[in-house]
Amino acid sequence: MPELDLRAVIHLLLHVAVPLAVARLCWPAQWKRAALWLLAGWVIDLDHLLADPVYAPGRCSIGFHPLHTWPAILAYGALALPRRTRWLGTGLLIHIALDWIDCLLM
């Protein structure tokens, strides 16, 4: 198992902290339920299992992994619009935004 550097650790912590903060700020009455849906945005990282190696510290996820491509991102934006799928779509967009920031920091 490769060692995680500080940037990777911070990135993983933000994938938890940001959805929790957004849920708390945007949906205070239902923040726990919203937080679970926002955290479910992490499911798109299953596409990392298709890569070899699965984890590469210098690889930008955006545009590389299938669920991190622009067509997928547009679909996540569409999911964020209807009330029924808003939390999941927002969680997916938060995930993509955090991955994009990580790419900029590489």
Coordinates of C-alpha atoms in Angstrom, one line a residue:
M1 CA 0.0 0.0 0.0
P2 CA 1.5 3.4 -1.0
E3 CA 2.1 6.0 1.7
L4 CA -0.3 8.9 1.7
D5 CA 1.3 12.4 1.6
L6 CA -0.1 15.4 3.4
R7 CA -2.0 16.6 0.3
A8 CA -3.7 13.3 -0.1
V9 CA -4.7 13.1 3.6
I10 CA -6.1 16.7 3.5
H11 CA -8.0 15.8 0.3
L12 CA -9.6 12.8 1.9
L13 CA -10.5 14.8 5.0
L14 CA -12.1 17.5 2.9
H15 CA -14.2 14.8 1.2
V16 CA -15.8 14.3 4.6
A17 CA -15.7 17.8 6.1
V18 CA -17.1 19.7 3.1
P19 CA -20.3 17.6 2.6
L20 CA -20.9 17.7 6.3
A21 CA -20.5 21.5 6.4
V22 CA -22.7 22.0 3.3
A23 CA -25.4 19.8 4.8
R24 CA -25.3 21.7 8.1
L25 CA -25.4 25.1 6.4
C26 CA -27.9 24.4 3.6
W27 CA -30.3 22.0 5.2
P28 CA -30.1 22.6 9.0
A29 CA -33.4 20.9 9.8
Q30 CA -32.4 17.7 7.9
W31 CA -28.7 18.0 8.0
K32 CA -27.9 14.4 9.0
R33 CA -30.0 12.9 6.2
A34 CA -28.6 15.4 3.7
A35 CA -25.1 14.7 4.9
L36 CA -25.5 11.0 4.2
W37 CA -26.6 11.7 0.6
L38 CA -23.8 14.2 0.1
L39 CA -21.3 11.7 1.4
A40 CA -22.7 9.1 -1.0
G41 CA -21.1 11.2 -3.7
W42 CA -18.0 9.3 -2.9
V43 CA -19.4 6.3 -4.7
I44 CA -18.0 7.7 -8.0
D45 CA -14.5 6.8 -6.8
L46 CA -15.4 3.1 -7.6
D47 CA -14.1 3.9 -11.1
H48 CA -10.6 4.1 -9.6
L49 CA -10.8 0.3 -9.4
L50 CA -10.6 0.2 -13.2
A51 CA -7.2 2.0 -13.2
D52 CA -3.8 0.4 -12.9
P53 CA -2.5 1.3 -10.4
V54 CA -5.7 2.0 -8.4
Y55 CA -4.1 4.9 -6.5
A56 CA -1.5 7.1 -8.2
P57 CA -0.7 10.2 -6.1
G58 CA 0.3 12.3 -9.1
R59 CA -2.7 11.4 -11.3
C60 CA -5.6 13.9 -11.8
S61 CA -9.0 12.1 -11.6
I62 CA -10.8 14.7 -13.7
G63 CA -10.9 13.4 -17.3
F64 CA -9.0 10.2 -16.4
H65 CA -11.6 8.0 -14.6
P66 CA -14.9 7.4 -16.4
L67 CA -17.1 8.8 -13.6
H68 CA -14.9 11.9 -13.5
T69 CA -15.4 12.9 -17.1
W70 CA -17.3 15.9 -18.4
P71 CA -20.4 14.0 -19.6
A72 CA -20.7 12.4 -16.1
I73 CA -20.2 15.8 -14.5
L74 CA -23.0 17.2 -16.6
A75 CA -25.2 14.4 -15.5
Y76 CA -24.4 15.2 -11.8
G77 CA -25.4 18.8 -12.4
A78 CA -28.7 17.5 -13.8
L79 CA -29.2 15.3 -10.7
A80 CA -28.7 18.4 -8.5
L81 CA -31.7 20.2 -10.0
P82 CA -34.8 18.0 -9.1
R83 CA -35.7 18.0 -5.4
R84 CA -35.8 14.2 -5.3
T85 CA -32.1 13.8 -6.4
R86 CA -30.7 17.2 -5.2
W87 CA -28.7 15.9 -2.3
L88 CA -27.0 13.1 -4.3
G89 CA -26.3 15.4 -7.3
T90 CA -24.9 18.1 -4.9
G91 CA -22.7 15.5 -3.3
L92 CA -21.4 14.3 -6.6
L93 CA -20.6 17.9 -7.7
I94 CA -18.9 18.6 -4.3
H95 CA -16.8 15.5 -4.9
I96 CA -15.8 16.6 -8.4
A97 CA -15.0 20.2 -7.2
L98 CA -12.7 18.8 -4.5
D99 CA -11.0 16.5 -7.0
W100 CA -10.6 19.4 -9.4
I101 CA -9.0 21.5 -6.6
D102 CA -6.6 18.6 -5.9
C103 CA -5.7 18.5 -9.6
L104 CA -4.8 22.2 -9.4
L105 CA -2.5 21.6 -6.4
M106 CA -0.5 18.9 -8.2

